[in-house]
Amino acid sequence: HWFLDQGMPEPHRFAQAVVLRIPANADVDALRRAWQALTDHHDALRTRLDRAADGWHQRITTPGDGMFTWTTDAAVTGPQREPALAALGRKLLNQLHLADGPLVALGFLPDADGQSSRLLAVIHHIAVDGVSWRILLEDLDTAYRQVTAGVPVQLPPKTSPYPAWARQLGELAATEALAEEAQWWINHAPSRTVLLPVDRPHGTNDRSTECHLTVQLGRESTDRLVGPAHQAYRTQINDLLLAALARTLTDWAGESGVVVDVEGHGREDVGGQLDLSRTVGWFTSLFPVALTAVADEPLPDTIKRTKELLRQLPRRGTSYGVARWLGPSPVADALAAFPAAQCSFNYLGQFEQSVSGGLFTPSGEGIDTSPEQGPRPYLLTFDAFVRQGRFHLSIGYGADNHRPETIQTVADRYISVLEEMVDHCVDPAAHGSTPSDFPLAGLNQDQLDSVLARIAAGESP
């Protein structure tokens, strides 16, 4: 529903892609047969979207041929590979079709020097997400080995079917529990949109002007960020990443708060005893978070406040989308009236851990699969991930709205704040608890701090 509501002029280009390194002696025919087994096995890869008089309908077609396209380009040498991949990516994107299919397009790019070739896999976003790629590449490895061995392809169970999850969302939307969770979102709605500074206030925020700037955290700081930094306040990585974003954006905007749309993996408990651990599809959740940070406040205060805010989110944020798009009209209308966020944040995880493929490994090369036309949904997009042992932050912005040096300043400030937080959290003197650590106590932060202080002093709590 969110995707269709965007009104993209090129909806077929809303896709994700992975470039795989293929062994020079790979059996290409076996690789195609392995992909056929994947599209037969995973329902979401056979998704179709049809528009009728009463609105859009999503359906899953039956397994069979024609579930994907296969394009083989001319062999290239090393220096030619990057432009060849970009051209092949554009070709594959134009082969995707929401109503008639396919939603999967594959391109084989041989290496003229006899080194490893490349397989470019482009899949429309409505059929895949970050977790799905891990499942698909594991299954591709399994299927290819079985095909080349001459045995029938037997893939691991796909767990709960994607349509079962979709039906469960509709049932959840009609429950009293969801109505109560929707009320939490309404009660915590921001009172207004905090406007971020822009260099060109009258610029057009269009996809044709989109640019990206990426900054990195050092290896040692990254190791601390994904490991020991979370012992001090019992945090998760999003707690620190969003706390750093809160301090960066509020300082930049000169405000104490800012609304950010946060993406999550979405594979949360929605009832029905579903198991989505090996189900391919688009499960991403998207929900607004009102981040706050007071100027010059101690780092622990920002960290604790952000952590507690994220712990309070019903179903880790998933219930917002269910209520917003599937809930009864009064609830959906109230959520639709929320002040719009001007930026989004998405932590994609540790790339090497989440996407691996045995014989077929991600090459680290990428192509642009974003739509080339239409309005951008946000002023700024923040995409974070760990690759090759280093934390990366990629900021998407419109060239008509911001100068590169402005975004560079924001990015550098974020990395500086995050590094400061990590250094603080690994300091042996840094420690603290928050109410979510003692959910049965019913204490707020001030009350908990008072109790813990008395205990530390040897007094009765």
Short mmCIF file of C-alpha atoms in Angstrom, two decimals, residues 175-413:
data_model
loop_
_atom_site.label_atom_id
_atom_site.label_comp_id
_atom_site.label_asym_id
_atom_site.label_seq_id
_atom_site.Cartn_x
_atom_site.Cartn_y
_atom_site.Cartn_z
CA THR A 175 -8.34 -6.82 16.39
CA GLU A 176 -8.77 -4.85 19.61
CA ALA A 177 -5.06 -5.31 20.33
CA LEU A 178 -4.15 -3.47 17.15
CA ALA A 179 -6.62 -0.69 17.98
CA GLU A 180 -4.84 -0.18 21.31
CA GLU A 181 -1.46 -0.14 19.62
CA ALA A 182 -2.72 2.35 17.05
CA GLN A 183 -3.81 4.59 19.92
CA TRP A 184 -0.22 4.49 21.23
CA TRP A 185 0.97 5.86 17.90
CA ILE A 186 -1.72 8.55 17.92
CA ASN A 187 -0.82 9.57 21.49
CA HIS A 188 2.86 9.83 20.58
CA ALA A 189 2.36 11.72 17.33
CA PRO A 190 4.68 14.72 16.91
CA SER A 191 2.90 18.04 17.14
CA ARG A 192 4.62 19.49 14.07
CA THR A 193 7.18 18.81 11.37
CA VAL A 194 10.63 20.06 12.29
CA LEU A 195 12.07 21.55 9.11
CA LEU A 196 15.67 20.72 8.36
CA PRO A 197 17.88 23.48 6.96
CA VAL A 198 18.15 23.67 3.18
CA ASP A 199 20.60 25.60 1.04
CA ARG A 200 18.08 26.22 -1.74
CA PRO A 201 14.57 26.53 -0.24
CA HIS A 202 12.85 26.64 -3.63
CA GLY A 203 14.73 23.70 -5.15
CA THR A 204 12.91 20.73 -6.67
CA ASN A 205 13.29 17.56 -4.63
CA ASP A 206 13.17 15.26 -7.64
CA ARG A 207 14.78 11.86 -8.21
CA SER A 208 16.61 13.22 -11.22
CA THR A 209 18.66 15.43 -8.89
CA GLU A 210 19.43 12.74 -6.30
CA CYS A 211 23.02 12.37 -5.15
CA HIS A 212 24.69 10.22 -2.50
CA LEU A 213 27.57 10.85 -0.11
CA THR A 214 29.14 8.09 1.97
CA VAL A 215 31.35 8.33 5.05
CA GLN A 216 32.95 5.58 7.12
CA LEU A 217 33.88 4.76 10.68
CA GLY A 218 37.32 3.32 11.38
CA ARG A 219 37.76 -0.45 11.79
CA GLU A 220 38.53 -0.29 15.51
CA SER A 221 35.51 1.89 16.23
CA THR A 222 33.35 -0.38 14.05
CA ASP A 223 34.47 -3.45 16.01
CA ARG A 224 33.44 -1.68 19.20
CA LEU A 225 30.14 -0.50 17.72
CA VAL A 226 29.00 -4.00 16.75
CA GLY A 227 30.36 -5.59 19.95
CA PRO A 228 31.40 -4.33 23.40
CA ALA A 229 29.80 -0.87 23.13
CA HIS A 230 26.41 -2.36 24.00
CA GLN A 231 27.39 -3.75 27.38
CA ALA A 232 27.32 -0.36 29.11
CA TYR A 233 23.59 0.38 28.67
CA ARG A 234 22.30 -2.95 27.34
CA THR A 235 21.72 -1.38 23.96
CA GLN A 236 21.21 -2.68 20.45
CA ILE A 237 22.99 -1.14 17.50
CA ASN A 238 19.97 0.91 16.36
CA ASP A 239 19.87 2.56 19.79
CA LEU A 240 23.31 4.08 19.29
CA LEU A 241 22.88 4.80 15.59
CA LEU A 242 19.63 6.69 16.14
CA ALA A 243 20.95 8.43 19.26
CA ALA A 244 23.82 9.76 17.16
CA LEU A 245 21.33 10.83 14.47
CA ALA A 246 19.21 12.61 17.09
CA ARG A 247 22.16 14.67 18.31
CA THR A 248 23.34 15.40 14.77
CA LEU A 249 20.00 16.53 13.33
CA THR A 250 18.73 18.48 16.35
CA ASP A 251 22.04 20.33 16.57
CA TRP A 252 21.87 21.11 12.83
CA ALA A 253 18.22 22.19 12.94
CA GLY A 254 18.54 24.11 16.21
CA GLU A 255 15.64 22.12 17.65
CA SER A 256 15.22 19.64 20.48
CA GLY A 257 13.43 17.07 18.37
CA VAL A 258 13.11 15.73 14.85
CA VAL A 259 10.85 13.12 13.22
CA VAL A 260 12.56 10.29 11.33
CA ASP A 261 10.89 7.47 9.42
CA VAL A 262 12.73 4.33 10.48
CA GLU A 263 12.84 1.12 8.47
CA GLY A 264 12.90 -2.26 10.19
CA HIS A 265 13.11 -5.81 8.84
CA GLY A 266 9.39 -6.24 9.62
CA ARG A 267 9.54 -9.94 10.45
CA GLU A 268 7.84 -9.42 13.78
CA ASP A 269 5.16 -11.35 15.62
CA VAL A 270 1.83 -10.50 14.01
CA GLY A 271 0.00 -13.52 15.40
CA GLY A 272 -1.01 -16.74 13.70
CA GLN A 273 2.14 -18.64 14.76
CA LEU A 274 3.91 -17.71 11.54
CA ASP A 275 7.51 -18.68 10.90
CA LEU A 276 9.13 -16.23 8.48
CA SER A 277 12.75 -17.24 9.02
CA ARG A 278 13.11 -18.65 5.49
CA THR A 279 10.27 -16.89 3.71
CA VAL A 280 11.20 -14.64 0.81
CA GLY A 281 9.28 -11.40 0.31
CA TRP A 282 9.09 -7.74 1.23
CA PHE A 283 8.45 -7.56 4.98
CA THR A 284 10.01 -4.16 5.63
CA SER A 285 8.30 -2.04 8.29
CA LEU A 286 8.33 1.76 8.12
CA PHE A 287 7.33 3.91 11.10
CA PRO A 288 7.86 7.45 12.42
CA VAL A 289 10.09 8.01 15.44
CA ALA A 290 10.27 11.35 17.24
CA LEU A 291 13.93 11.58 18.22
CA THR A 292 14.95 14.13 20.84
CA ALA A 293 18.24 15.46 22.14
CA VAL A 294 18.89 18.43 24.38
CA ALA A 295 21.82 20.66 23.50
CA ASP A 296 24.97 19.79 25.47
CA GLU A 297 23.25 17.08 27.49
CA PRO A 298 25.43 14.17 28.68
CA LEU A 299 25.78 11.30 26.22
CA PRO A 300 24.15 8.78 28.58
CA ASP A 301 20.95 10.84 28.63
CA THR A 302 20.60 10.76 24.83
CA ILE A 303 21.44 7.05 24.68
CA LYS A 304 19.00 6.06 27.42
CA ARG A 305 16.17 8.19 26.06
CA THR A 306 16.58 6.80 22.55
CA LYS A 307 16.80 3.24 23.81
CA GLU A 308 13.62 3.59 25.85
CA LEU A 309 11.73 5.18 22.98
CA LEU A 310 12.59 2.28 20.68
CA ARG A 311 11.65 -0.28 23.36
CA GLN A 312 8.18 1.26 23.68
CA LEU A 313 7.30 0.88 20.00
CA PRO A 314 4.44 -1.64 19.65
CA ARG A 315 5.64 -4.74 17.77
CA ARG A 316 8.94 -2.95 17.10
CA GLY A 317 7.12 -0.49 14.88
CA THR A 318 5.34 -2.96 12.62
CA SER A 319 1.89 -2.15 14.02
CA TYR A 320 2.11 1.41 12.67
CA GLY A 321 2.03 0.24 9.04
CA VAL A 322 -0.74 -2.27 9.74
CA ALA A 323 -2.91 0.41 11.34
CA ARG A 324 -1.99 3.08 8.79
CA TRP A 325 -2.73 1.04 5.67
CA LEU A 326 -5.08 -1.76 6.78
CA GLY A 327 -6.83 -0.34 9.85
CA PRO A 328 -10.37 1.08 10.02
CA SER A 329 -10.82 4.52 8.46
CA PRO A 330 -10.80 6.66 11.65
CA VAL A 331 -7.49 5.14 12.77
CA ALA A 332 -5.91 5.14 9.31
CA ASP A 333 -6.98 8.75 8.73
CA ALA A 334 -5.55 9.86 12.06
CA LEU A 335 -2.19 8.25 11.29
CA ALA A 336 -2.20 9.65 7.76
CA ALA A 337 -2.50 13.14 9.27
CA PHE A 338 0.80 12.80 11.15
CA PRO A 339 3.34 15.54 10.37
CA ALA A 340 5.51 14.11 7.61
CA ALA A 341 9.10 13.13 8.35
CA GLN A 342 11.70 14.86 6.22
CA CYS A 343 14.23 12.05 6.47
CA SER A 344 14.44 8.28 6.74
CA PHE A 345 16.89 5.92 8.41
CA ASN A 346 17.66 2.30 7.60
CA TYR A 347 20.33 0.08 9.14
CA LEU A 348 20.97 -2.70 6.64
CA GLY A 349 23.17 -4.81 8.91
CA GLN A 350 26.56 -6.42 8.41
CA PHE A 351 26.64 -7.07 4.70
CA GLU A 352 29.10 -9.97 4.64
CA GLN A 353 27.07 -11.81 7.30
CA SER A 354 23.62 -11.20 5.85
CA VAL A 355 24.44 -11.88 2.21
CA SER A 356 26.64 -14.84 1.42
CA GLY A 357 26.34 -17.44 -1.27
CA GLY A 358 28.97 -20.17 -1.09
CA LEU A 359 30.05 -20.67 -4.70
CA PHE A 360 28.46 -17.36 -5.66
CA THR A 361 29.66 -14.48 -3.52
CA PRO A 362 28.64 -10.80 -3.70
CA SER A 363 31.32 -8.91 -5.60
CA GLY A 364 30.84 -5.63 -3.76
CA GLU A 365 29.99 -3.91 -7.04
CA GLY A 366 26.66 -2.16 -7.28
CA ILE A 367 24.25 -0.63 -9.74
CA ASP A 368 21.64 2.09 -9.33
CA THR A 369 18.18 0.54 -9.17
CA SER A 370 16.30 3.59 -7.93
CA PRO A 371 13.63 5.24 -10.09
CA GLU A 372 14.99 8.04 -12.26
CA GLN A 373 11.83 10.16 -12.27
CA GLY A 374 9.29 11.47 -9.80
CA PRO A 375 9.47 13.26 -6.44
CA ARG A 376 11.75 11.98 -3.71
CA PRO A 377 9.75 10.94 -0.62
CA TYR A 378 12.30 12.51 1.77
CA LEU A 379 14.63 15.45 1.89
CA LEU A 380 17.42 13.20 3.22
CA THR A 381 17.81 9.42 3.41
CA PHE A 382 20.29 7.80 5.80
CA ASP A 383 21.33 4.24 4.95
CA ALA A 384 23.80 2.58 7.31
CA PHE A 385 25.61 -0.74 6.93
CA VAL A 386 28.82 -2.56 7.82
CA ARG A 387 30.93 -3.74 4.89
CA GLN A 388 34.47 -5.12 4.89
CA GLY A 389 34.82 -4.43 8.59
CA ARG A 390 33.83 -0.76 8.48
CA PHE A 391 30.61 1.05 9.31
CA HIS A 392 29.29 3.11 6.38
CA LEU A 393 26.70 5.87 6.33
CA SER A 394 25.28 6.82 2.94
CA ILE A 395 23.23 10.02 2.76
CA GLY A 396 20.90 10.57 -0.17
CA TYR A 397 20.04 14.17 -0.95
CA GLY A 398 18.74 16.38 -3.75
CA ALA A 399 21.27 18.56 -5.53
CA ASP A 400 18.60 21.27 -5.92
CA ASN A 401 18.16 21.41 -2.14
CA HIS A 402 21.61 20.93 -0.61
CA ARG A 403 25.19 21.64 -1.57
CA PRO A 404 27.62 18.71 -1.27
CA GLU A 405 29.67 20.54 1.36
CA THR A 406 26.58 20.91 3.56
CA ILE A 407 25.87 17.18 3.45
CA GLN A 408 29.57 16.47 4.06
CA THR A 409 29.40 18.58 7.22
CA VAL A 410 26.32 16.68 8.43
CA ALA A 411 27.95 13.33 7.63
CA ASP A 412 31.19 14.24 9.38
CA ARG A 413 29.26 15.45 12.41
#
